[in-house]
mmCIF file of C-alpha atoms and ligand atoms in Angstrom:
data_model
loop_
_atom_site.group_PDB
_atom_site.id
_atom_site.type_symbol
_atom_site.label_atom_id
_atom_site.label_comp_id
_atom_site.label_asym_id
_atom_site.label_seq_id
_atom_site.Cartn_x
_atom_site.Cartn_y
_atom_site.Cartn_z
ATOM 1 C CA MET A 1 -31.362 -49.008 55.116
ATOM 2 C CA ASP A 2 -29.433 -50.664 52.347
ATOM 3 C CA LEU A 3 -30.588 -47.980 50.076
ATOM 4 C CA HIS A 4 -29.289 -45.340 52.503
ATOM 5 C CA LYS A 5 -25.936 -47.192 52.822
ATOM 6 C CA ASN A 6 -25.614 -47.388 49.044
ATOM 7 C CA LYS A 7 -26.337 -43.691 48.716
ATOM 8 C CA MET A 8 -23.682 -42.855 51.331
ATOM 9 C CA GLU A 9 -21.123 -45.043 49.556
ATOM 10 C CA THR A 10 -21.901 -43.450 46.203
ATOM 11 C CA LYS A 11 -21.602 -39.969 47.736
ATOM 12 C CA MET A 12 -18.228 -40.814 49.275
ATOM 13 C CA LYS A 13 -16.965 -42.333 46.042
ATOM 14 C CA PHE A 14 -18.109 -39.220 44.197
ATOM 15 C CA LYS A 15 -16.348 -36.948 46.715
ATOM 16 C CA LYS A 16 -13.164 -39.018 46.401
ATOM 17 C CA PHE A 17 -13.411 -38.869 42.620
ATOM 18 C CA VAL A 18 -13.904 -35.120 42.640
ATOM 19 C CA SER A 19 -11.119 -34.452 45.143
ATOM 20 C CA SER A 20 -8.670 -36.766 43.343
ATOM 21 C CA GLY A 21 -9.578 -34.914 40.140
ATOM 22 C CA ILE A 22 -8.848 -31.592 41.808
ATOM 23 C CA VAL A 23 -5.526 -32.917 43.109
ATOM 24 C CA ALA A 24 -4.673 -34.192 39.641
ATOM 25 C CA ALA A 25 -5.591 -30.867 38.078
ATOM 26 C CA LEU A 26 -3.591 -28.941 40.688
ATOM 27 C CA THR A 27 -0.598 -31.222 40.156
ATOM 28 C CA ALA A 28 -0.784 -30.739 36.414
ATOM 29 C CA GLY A 29 -1.153 -26.998 37.005
ATOM 30 C CA ALA A 30 2.098 -27.009 38.920
ATOM 31 C CA PHE A 31 3.838 -28.321 35.801
ATOM 32 C CA LEU A 32 1.966 -26.181 33.269
ATOM 33 C CA SER A 33 3.248 -22.656 33.746
ATOM 34 C CA THR A 34 1.045 -19.694 32.916
ATOM 35 C CA SER A 35 3.038 -19.013 29.768
ATOM 36 C CA ALA A 36 2.620 -22.619 28.610
ATOM 37 C CA LEU A 37 -1.134 -22.279 29.045
ATOM 38 C CA ALA A 38 -1.059 -19.004 27.133
ATOM 39 C CA GLN A 39 0.898 -20.672 24.318
ATOM 40 C CA LYS A 40 -1.579 -23.515 24.216
ATOM 41 C CA ALA A 41 -4.419 -21.087 23.704
ATOM 42 C CA TRP A 42 -2.515 -18.898 21.216
ATOM 43 C CA PRO A 43 -3.907 -17.301 19.137
ATOM 44 C CA ASN A 44 -7.161 -16.467 20.900
ATOM 45 C CA LYS A 45 -7.507 -12.916 19.529
ATOM 46 C CA SER A 46 -6.483 -11.006 16.393
ATOM 47 C CA ILE A 47 -2.796 -10.564 15.577
ATOM 48 C CA THR A 48 -1.304 -7.198 14.535
ATOM 49 C CA LEU A 49 1.028 -7.200 11.545
ATOM 50 C CA VAL A 50 3.067 -3.993 11.738
ATOM 51 C CA VAL A 51 4.152 -2.427 8.418
ATOM 52 C CA PRO A 52 6.824 0.306 8.598
ATOM 53 C CA PHE A 53 5.527 2.406 5.656
ATOM 54 C CA ALA A 54 2.360 4.114 4.433
ATOM 55 C CA ALA A 55 -0.698 2.212 3.250
ATOM 56 C CA GLY A 56 -0.852 1.647 -0.497
ATOM 57 C CA GLY A 57 2.924 1.229 -0.872
ATOM 58 C CA PRO A 58 4.917 -1.879 -1.798
ATOM 59 C CA THR A 59 5.590 -3.162 1.743
ATOM 60 C CA ASP A 60 1.966 -2.599 2.708
ATOM 61 C CA SER A 61 0.770 -4.479 -0.390
ATOM 62 C CA VAL A 62 2.918 -7.555 0.316
ATOM 63 C CA ALA A 63 1.757 -7.485 3.961
ATOM 64 C CA ARG A 64 -1.933 -7.265 3.045
ATOM 65 C CA LEU A 65 -1.522 -10.031 0.499
ATOM 66 C CA ILE A 66 -0.154 -12.493 3.069
ATOM 67 C CA ALA A 67 -2.182 -11.265 6.089
ATOM 68 C CA VAL A 68 -5.404 -12.927 4.934
ATOM 69 C CA PRO A 69 -4.049 -16.440 4.254
ATOM 70 C CA MET A 70 -1.863 -16.269 7.386
ATOM 71 C CA GLY A 71 -4.969 -15.429 9.393
ATOM 72 C CA GLN A 72 -6.822 -18.334 7.819
ATOM 73 C CA ALA A 73 -3.976 -20.690 8.704
ATOM 74 C CA LEU A 74 -3.923 -19.429 12.310
ATOM 75 C CA GLY A 75 -7.691 -19.264 12.795
ATOM 76 C CA GLN A 76 -7.585 -15.564 13.745
ATOM 77 C CA THR A 77 -7.632 -12.291 11.826
ATOM 78 C CA VAL A 78 -4.263 -10.725 11.031
ATOM 79 C CA VAL A 79 -4.752 -6.935 11.069
ATOM 80 C CA VAL A 80 -2.249 -4.701 9.233
ATOM 81 C CA GLU A 81 -1.093 -1.604 11.133
ATOM 82 C CA ASN A 82 0.914 1.047 9.259
ATOM 83 C CA VAL A 83 3.470 2.694 11.557
ATOM 84 C CA ASN A 84 5.049 5.272 9.249
ATOM 85 C CA GLY A 85 8.067 7.492 9.484
ATOM 86 C CA ALA A 86 11.867 7.742 9.652
ATOM 87 C CA GLY A 87 12.368 5.175 6.890
ATOM 88 C CA GLY A 88 10.877 2.326 8.930
ATOM 89 C CA THR A 89 12.849 2.874 12.139
ATOM 90 C CA ILE A 90 9.825 4.129 14.136
ATOM 91 C CA ALA A 91 8.006 0.846 13.457
ATOM 92 C CA SER A 92 11.108 -1.242 14.247
ATOM 93 C CA THR A 93 11.446 0.566 17.603
ATOM 94 C CA LYS A 94 7.776 -0.008 18.391
ATOM 95 C CA VAL A 95 7.966 -3.727 17.583
ATOM 96 C CA ALA A 96 11.214 -4.192 19.551
ATOM 97 C CA ARG A 97 9.394 -2.800 22.620
ATOM 98 C CA ALA A 98 6.097 -4.674 22.130
ATOM 99 C CA ALA A 99 4.999 -7.541 24.398
ATOM 100 C CA PRO A 100 6.521 -10.885 23.320
ATOM 101 C CA ASP A 101 3.148 -12.630 23.332
ATOM 102 C CA GLY A 102 2.882 -13.487 19.636
ATOM 103 C CA TYR A 103 0.202 -10.872 18.967
ATOM 104 C CA THR A 104 2.614 -8.411 17.328
ATOM 105 C CA ILE A 105 4.377 -9.540 14.169
ATOM 106 C CA TYR A 106 6.402 -7.406 11.777
ATOM 107 C CA LEU A 107 7.110 -7.327 8.055
ATOM 108 C CA HIS A 108 10.112 -5.264 7.036
ATOM 109 C CA HIS A 109 12.461 -5.241 4.075
ATOM 110 C CA MET A 110 16.237 -4.861 3.824
ATOM 111 C CA GLY A 111 15.941 -1.525 5.659
ATOM 112 C CA MET A 112 16.272 -3.719 8.746
ATOM 113 C CA ALA A 113 19.934 -4.152 7.677
ATOM 114 C CA THR A 114 20.741 -0.799 6.044
ATOM 115 C CA ALA A 115 19.368 1.455 8.826
ATOM 116 C CA ASN A 116 22.298 0.295 10.949
ATOM 117 C CA ALA A 117 24.719 2.201 8.719
ATOM 118 C CA LEU A 118 22.406 5.138 8.018
ATOM 119 C CA TYR A 119 21.703 6.139 11.618
ATOM 120 C CA ASP A 120 24.355 7.005 14.215
ATOM 121 C CA LYS A 121 22.417 5.305 16.985
ATOM 122 C CA LEU A 122 19.310 3.192 16.548
ATOM 123 C CA PRO A 123 17.002 2.661 19.559
ATOM 124 C CA TYR A 124 16.959 -1.079 18.769
ATOM 125 C CA ASP A 125 19.417 -3.752 17.717
ATOM 126 C CA PRO A 126 18.300 -5.752 14.661
ATOM 127 C CA MET A 127 20.393 -8.744 15.792
ATOM 128 C CA GLN A 128 19.340 -8.736 19.473
ATOM 129 C CA ASP A 129 15.839 -7.342 19.881
ATOM 130 C CA PHE A 130 13.789 -9.594 17.582
ATOM 131 C CA GLU A 131 12.820 -13.182 16.912
ATOM 132 C CA TYR A 132 12.973 -14.328 13.293
ATOM 133 C CA ILE A 133 10.116 -16.083 11.508
ATOM 134 C CA GLY A 134 11.513 -16.295 8.000
ATOM 135 C CA GLN A 135 12.333 -14.517 4.753
ATOM 136 C CA VAL A 136 9.381 -13.732 2.526
ATOM 137 C CA ALA A 137 10.096 -12.378 -0.963
ATOM 138 C CA ASP A 138 12.622 -10.458 -3.083
ATOM 139 C CA VAL A 139 11.356 -7.407 -4.953
ATOM 140 C CA PRO A 140 13.226 -5.622 -7.771
ATOM 141 C CA MET A 141 13.254 -1.845 -8.247
ATOM 142 C CA VAL A 142 12.963 0.497 -11.232
ATOM 143 C CA LEU A 143 14.246 4.041 -11.657
ATOM 144 C CA LEU A 144 11.165 6.002 -12.687
ATOM 145 C CA GLY A 145 10.527 9.502 -14.004
ATOM 146 C CA LYS A 146 7.327 11.513 -14.249
ATOM 147 C CA LYS A 147 5.579 11.262 -17.606
ATOM 148 C CA ASP A 148 6.484 14.812 -18.687
ATOM 149 C CA LEU A 149 10.156 14.675 -17.713
ATOM 150 C CA PRO A 150 12.007 15.532 -20.982
ATOM 151 C CA PRO A 151 14.536 12.608 -21.107
ATOM 152 C CA ASN A 152 13.191 9.507 -22.857
ATOM 153 C CA ASN A 153 15.981 7.108 -21.924
ATOM 154 C CA PHE A 154 18.824 6.696 -19.471
ATOM 155 C CA LYS A 155 21.402 8.444 -21.699
ATOM 156 C CA GLU A 156 19.171 11.487 -22.018
ATOM 157 C CA LEU A 157 18.458 11.380 -18.282
ATOM 158 C CA GLU A 158 22.173 11.481 -17.563
ATOM 159 C CA ALA A 159 22.610 14.628 -19.684
ATOM 160 C CA TYR A 160 19.473 16.174 -18.166
ATOM 161 C CA ILE A 161 20.542 15.756 -14.546
ATOM 162 C CA ARG A 162 24.055 16.973 -15.317
ATOM 163 C CA ALA A 163 22.568 20.120 -16.855
ATOM 164 C CA ASN A 164 19.943 20.707 -14.154
ATOM 165 C CA GLY A 165 21.568 19.326 -10.955
ATOM 166 C CA SER A 166 19.652 20.134 -7.786
ATOM 167 C CA LYS A 167 16.709 21.519 -9.773
ATOM 168 C CA VAL A 168 15.795 17.862 -10.338
ATOM 169 C CA THR A 169 13.717 16.402 -7.502
ATOM 170 C CA MET A 170 13.803 12.794 -6.352
ATOM 171 C CA ALA A 171 11.258 11.260 -3.976
ATOM 172 C CA ASN A 172 12.036 8.678 -1.313
ATOM 173 C CA ALA A 173 10.484 7.132 1.808
ATOM 174 C CA GLY A 174 13.049 8.503 4.296
ATOM 175 C CA PRO A 175 16.460 7.360 5.588
ATOM 176 C CA GLY A 176 16.343 3.596 5.960
ATOM 177 C CA ALA A 177 13.892 3.139 3.070
ATOM 178 C CA VAL A 178 15.132 1.333 -0.018
ATOM 179 C CA SER A 179 13.918 4.139 -2.283
ATOM 180 C CA GLN A 180 16.324 6.441 -0.439
ATOM 181 C CA LEU A 181 19.154 3.901 -0.630
ATOM 182 C CA CYS A 182 18.580 3.324 -4.353
ATOM 183 C CA GLY A 183 18.258 7.070 -5.073
ATOM 184 C CA LEU A 184 21.386 8.024 -3.182
ATOM 185 C CA LEU A 185 23.449 5.143 -4.599
ATOM 186 C CA PHE A 186 22.342 6.348 -8.029
ATOM 187 C CA GLN A 187 23.387 9.947 -7.261
ATOM 188 C CA SER A 188 26.656 8.747 -5.789
ATOM 189 C CA ARG A 189 27.441 6.669 -8.891
ATOM 190 C CA MET A 190 26.485 9.551 -11.194
ATOM 191 C CA GLY A 191 28.413 12.091 -9.115
ATOM 192 C CA VAL A 192 25.392 14.417 -8.896
ATOM 193 C CA LYS A 193 23.335 15.829 -6.040
ATOM 194 C CA LEU A 194 19.614 16.129 -6.654
ATOM 195 C CA THR A 195 16.965 17.514 -4.303
ATOM 196 C CA ASN A 196 15.721 14.536 -2.277
ATOM 197 C CA ILE A 197 12.168 14.709 -0.957
ATOM 198 C CA PRO A 198 11.111 12.310 1.837
ATOM 199 C CA TYR A 199 7.595 10.811 2.030
ATOM 200 C CA LYS A 200 5.996 8.398 4.518
ATOM 201 C CA GLY A 201 6.254 5.607 1.973
ATOM 202 C CA THR A 202 6.570 5.190 -1.776
ATOM 203 C CA GLY A 203 2.769 4.816 -1.986
ATOM 204 C CA PRO A 204 2.293 8.595 -1.540
ATOM 205 C CA ALA A 205 5.560 9.260 -3.427
ATOM 206 C CA LEU A 206 4.252 7.368 -6.468
ATOM 207 C CA THR A 207 0.997 9.338 -6.294
ATOM 208 C CA ASP A 208 3.039 12.555 -6.552
ATOM 209 C CA LEU A 209 5.154 11.143 -9.399
ATOM 210 C CA LEU A 210 1.962 10.276 -11.286
ATOM 211 C CA GLY A 211 0.640 13.764 -10.549
ATOM 212 C CA GLY A 212 3.858 15.346 -11.826
ATOM 213 C CA GLN A 213 4.799 16.983 -8.482
ATOM 214 C CA VAL A 214 8.167 15.220 -8.302
ATOM 215 C CA ASP A 215 10.615 14.239 -11.088
ATOM 216 C CA LEU A 216 12.193 10.905 -10.126
ATOM 217 C CA LEU A 217 11.542 7.939 -7.834
ATOM 218 C CA CYS A 218 13.301 4.626 -7.425
ATOM 219 C CA ASP A 219 10.475 2.266 -6.506
ATOM 220 C CA GLN A 220 9.766 -1.438 -6.168
ATOM 221 C CA THR A 221 7.885 -3.232 -8.930
ATOM 222 C CA THR A 222 4.975 -4.151 -6.630
ATOM 223 C CA GLN A 223 2.711 -1.343 -7.881
ATOM 224 C CA THR A 224 4.678 0.156 -10.741
ATOM 225 C CA ILE A 225 4.515 -2.383 -13.605
ATOM 226 C CA PRO A 226 1.032 -1.337 -14.889
ATOM 227 C CA TYR A 227 2.037 2.358 -14.850
ATOM 228 C CA ILE A 228 5.245 1.594 -16.766
ATOM 229 C CA LYS A 229 3.351 -0.502 -19.314
ATOM 230 C CA ASP A 230 0.735 2.127 -20.060
ATOM 231 C CA GLY A 231 3.264 4.983 -20.169
ATOM 232 C CA ARG A 232 2.020 6.894 -17.123
ATOM 233 C CA VAL A 233 5.588 6.955 -15.821
ATOM 234 C CA LYS A 234 8.941 6.678 -17.601
ATOM 235 C CA ALA A 235 11.193 3.752 -16.689
ATOM 236 C CA TYR A 236 14.929 4.509 -17.050
ATOM 237 C CA GLY A 237 16.361 1.237 -15.791
ATOM 238 C CA THR A 238 15.927 -1.699 -13.443
ATOM 239 C CA THR A 239 18.125 -2.322 -10.404
ATOM 240 C CA THR A 240 18.583 -5.980 -11.371
ATOM 241 C CA LEU A 241 21.456 -7.534 -13.303
ATOM 242 C CA LYS A 242 18.985 -9.193 -15.698
ATOM 243 C CA ARG A 243 15.988 -7.562 -17.383
ATOM 244 C CA LEU A 244 12.611 -8.271 -15.805
ATOM 245 C CA PRO A 245 10.241 -10.604 -17.702
ATOM 246 C CA ALA A 246 7.218 -8.327 -17.095
ATOM 247 C CA ILE A 247 8.966 -5.275 -18.675
ATOM 248 C CA PRO A 248 11.574 -6.747 -21.080
ATOM 249 C CA ASN A 249 11.983 -3.457 -22.955
ATOM 250 C CA VAL A 250 13.325 -1.659 -19.887
ATOM 251 C CA PRO A 251 17.136 -2.066 -19.794
ATOM 252 C CA THR A 252 18.974 -2.665 -16.526
ATOM 253 C CA LEU A 253 20.997 0.198 -15.019
ATOM 254 C CA ASP A 254 23.943 -2.199 -15.114
ATOM 255 C CA GLU A 255 23.804 -2.605 -18.895
ATOM 256 C CA GLN A 256 23.504 1.190 -19.354
ATOM 257 C CA GLY A 257 26.798 1.979 -17.687
ATOM 258 C CA LEU A 258 26.175 1.669 -13.924
ATOM 259 C CA LYS A 259 28.065 -1.637 -13.717
ATOM 260 C CA GLY A 260 27.011 -3.873 -10.839
ATOM 261 C CA PHE A 261 24.124 -1.594 -9.778
ATOM 262 C CA GLU A 262 21.920 -4.085 -7.982
ATOM 263 C CA VAL A 263 19.279 -3.486 -5.308
ATOM 264 C CA LYS A 264 16.974 -6.435 -4.708
ATOM 265 C CA VAL A 265 14.631 -5.743 -1.844
ATOM 266 C CA TRP A 266 14.458 -8.798 0.403
ATOM 267 C CA HIS A 267 11.764 -9.026 3.077
ATOM 268 C CA GLY A 268 11.617 -10.750 6.443
ATOM 269 C CA MET A 269 9.034 -11.425 9.135
ATOM 270 C CA TYR A 270 9.878 -10.798 12.799
ATOM 271 C CA THR A 271 8.407 -10.668 16.317
ATOM 272 C CA PRO A 272 9.707 -8.936 19.434
ATOM 273 C CA LYS A 273 12.442 -10.861 21.279
ATOM 274 C CA GLY A 274 11.188 -13.514 23.692
ATOM 275 C CA VAL A 275 8.166 -14.937 21.873
ATOM 276 C CA PRO A 276 8.062 -18.643 22.847
ATOM 277 C CA LYS A 277 9.283 -21.130 20.254
ATOM 278 C CA PRO A 278 5.953 -23.004 19.844
ATOM 279 C CA ILE A 279 4.329 -19.712 18.780
ATOM 280 C CA LEU A 280 7.201 -18.904 16.414
ATOM 281 C CA ASP A 281 6.806 -22.360 14.876
ATOM 282 C CA LYS A 282 3.094 -21.751 14.297
ATOM 283 C CA LEU A 283 3.817 -18.349 12.748
ATOM 284 C CA ASN A 284 6.447 -19.881 10.481
ATOM 285 C CA ALA A 285 4.046 -22.613 9.339
ATOM 286 C CA ALA A 286 1.343 -19.994 8.659
ATOM 287 C CA LEU A 287 3.779 -17.828 6.669
ATOM 288 C CA LYS A 288 4.839 -20.807 4.536
ATOM 289 C CA LYS A 289 1.224 -21.747 3.939
ATOM 290 C CA ALA A 290 0.328 -18.180 2.956
ATOM 291 C CA LEU A 291 3.207 -17.939 0.473
ATOM 292 C CA ASN A 292 2.157 -21.212 -1.131
ATOM 293 C CA THR A 293 -1.425 -20.051 -1.743
ATOM 294 C CA PRO A 294 -1.968 -20.074 -5.554
ATOM 295 C CA ASP A 295 -3.531 -16.582 -5.537
ATOM 296 C CA VAL A 296 -0.634 -15.085 -3.557
ATOM 297 C CA LYS A 297 1.906 -16.801 -5.822
ATOM 298 C CA LYS A 298 0.198 -15.485 -8.961
ATOM 299 C CA ARG A 299 -0.077 -11.916 -7.677
ATOM 300 C CA LEU A 300 3.553 -11.808 -6.613
ATOM 301 C CA GLU A 301 4.663 -13.319 -9.913
ATOM 302 C CA ASP A 302 2.713 -10.668 -11.875
ATOM 303 C CA ALA A 303 4.695 -7.967 -10.063
ATOM 304 C CA ASN A 304 8.017 -9.776 -10.787
ATOM 305 C CA ILE A 305 8.385 -10.554 -7.085
ATOM 306 C CA ASP A 306 10.289 -13.761 -6.244
ATOM 307 C CA ILE A 307 9.045 -15.869 -3.346
ATOM 308 C CA VAL A 308 12.146 -17.112 -1.504
ATOM 309 C CA SER A 309 13.230 -20.763 -1.462
ATOM 310 C CA PRO A 310 12.058 -22.930 1.514
ATOM 311 C CA ASP A 311 15.502 -22.851 3.207
ATOM 312 C CA LYS A 312 15.296 -19.042 3.409
ATOM 313 C CA MET A 313 11.734 -19.134 4.750
ATOM 314 C CA THR A 314 13.097 -20.205 8.159
ATOM 315 C CA PRO A 315 14.201 -18.348 11.333
ATOM 316 C CA ASN A 316 17.864 -19.136 10.648
ATOM 317 C CA GLY A 317 17.482 -18.354 6.944
ATOM 318 C CA LEU A 318 16.374 -14.839 7.915
ATOM 319 C CA LYS A 319 18.773 -14.317 10.825
ATOM 320 C CA ASN A 320 21.847 -15.337 8.830
ATOM 321 C CA HIS A 321 20.791 -13.245 5.842
ATOM 322 C CA LEU A 322 20.178 -10.177 8.023
ATOM 323 C CA ASP A 323 23.627 -10.569 9.572
ATOM 324 C CA ALA A 324 25.268 -10.903 6.151
ATOM 325 C CA GLU A 325 23.343 -7.906 4.780
ATOM 326 C CA ILE A 326 24.328 -5.663 7.722
ATOM 327 C CA ASN A 327 27.956 -6.516 6.939
ATOM 328 C CA LYS A 328 27.445 -6.076 3.183
ATOM 329 C CA TRP A 329 25.681 -2.699 3.190
ATOM 330 C CA GLY A 330 27.671 -0.964 5.955
ATOM 331 C CA PRO A 331 30.804 -0.420 3.831
ATOM 332 C CA ILE A 332 28.822 0.332 0.629
ATOM 333 C CA ILE A 333 26.739 3.004 2.376
ATOM 334 C CA ARG A 334 29.751 4.581 4.106
ATOM 335 C CA LYS A 335 31.699 4.626 0.835
ATOM 336 C CA ALA A 336 28.783 6.223 -0.989
ATOM 337 C CA ASN A 337 28.704 8.889 1.742
ATOM 338 C CA ILE A 338 25.041 8.378 2.645
ATOM 339 C CA PRO A 339 23.286 10.293 4.121
ATOM 340 C CA ASP A 340 24.557 13.485 2.589
HETATM 341 N N1 LIG B 401 8.971 -0.069 0.673
HETATM 342 C C1 LIG B 401 8.610 1.221 1.199
HETATM 343 C C2 LIG B 401 7.140 1.451 1.119
HETATM 344 O O1 LIG B 401 6.397 0.499 1.180
HETATM 345 C C3 LIG B 401 9.337 2.322 0.637
HETATM 346 C C4 LIG B 401 10.810 2.139 0.594
HETATM 347 O O2 LIG B 401 11.397 1.361 1.312
HETATM 348 O O3 LIG B 401 11.395 2.841 -0.171
HETATM 349 O O4 LIG B 401 6.692 2.557 1.034
#
């Protein structure tokens, strides 16, 4: 009898325990919204890192370099997706319209600022449609010529393009790409009009320059330093105000007469607008960690790429810079009459 009574008491206590647990869980559930639960679990699947240019190009290379350590820091794979075309604006549109769940992130360069002045109407607003994770790195550019192009230095190049005009071809990665900006600023400063040929990225453009199918290309140093060093392309000048340590024999365009010619390609990481702050914080921490990996640092340094200072590697560091760059490049681009 006692045994039976004890059993009944235990059963009742158990029921009470279970039901109070359920009540507690339901109460907590009322406070934890679905999105909070989703954030808590984030990331529970792979993350897509959208790159706005072709595989094998400079933007793609920087993205692939940081995707692996970012994935390690987040405990999920970061998969690079190349969304090519229209100088990066197709990818920007896609990212602006993607779900703000933290599973789509975006690496783009200063084209995020210059496209504003190059296109009459963009389907996205760089200052309204994105969240900002942080700046990444600054990449210099070099004006390159195919190996067999007759001029051996900038002075000879000047005479050559004046004599040949639109017979000279210049590759770029479309309106909004920095290769296009650099090429057209160069033509504007020289007062010449060459034949501009758009590619889906400077990866394929460089392949054609190496193959001799196109004469000139203004490209970032990410892939080009080894080709310059072993003479497979000609380097006519850097777009920096100081010579680059990796190629000290290549003069700057500034010192060869194009005073103040400076294009340093800054990069930023974004998400669609509306990604919750705790996820943005985790992405920012993963980006910082990735950029501090010794292997990443070394590989960027070898390509003369500068990792940005910690204050720029922040959401505000990127947002403020983007705003300033939109204001800086608008007048320069309009004055240079780009696109032509
Ligand atoms: N950075 C681009 C690429 O990766 C090209 C460009 O902006 O000119 O192809």
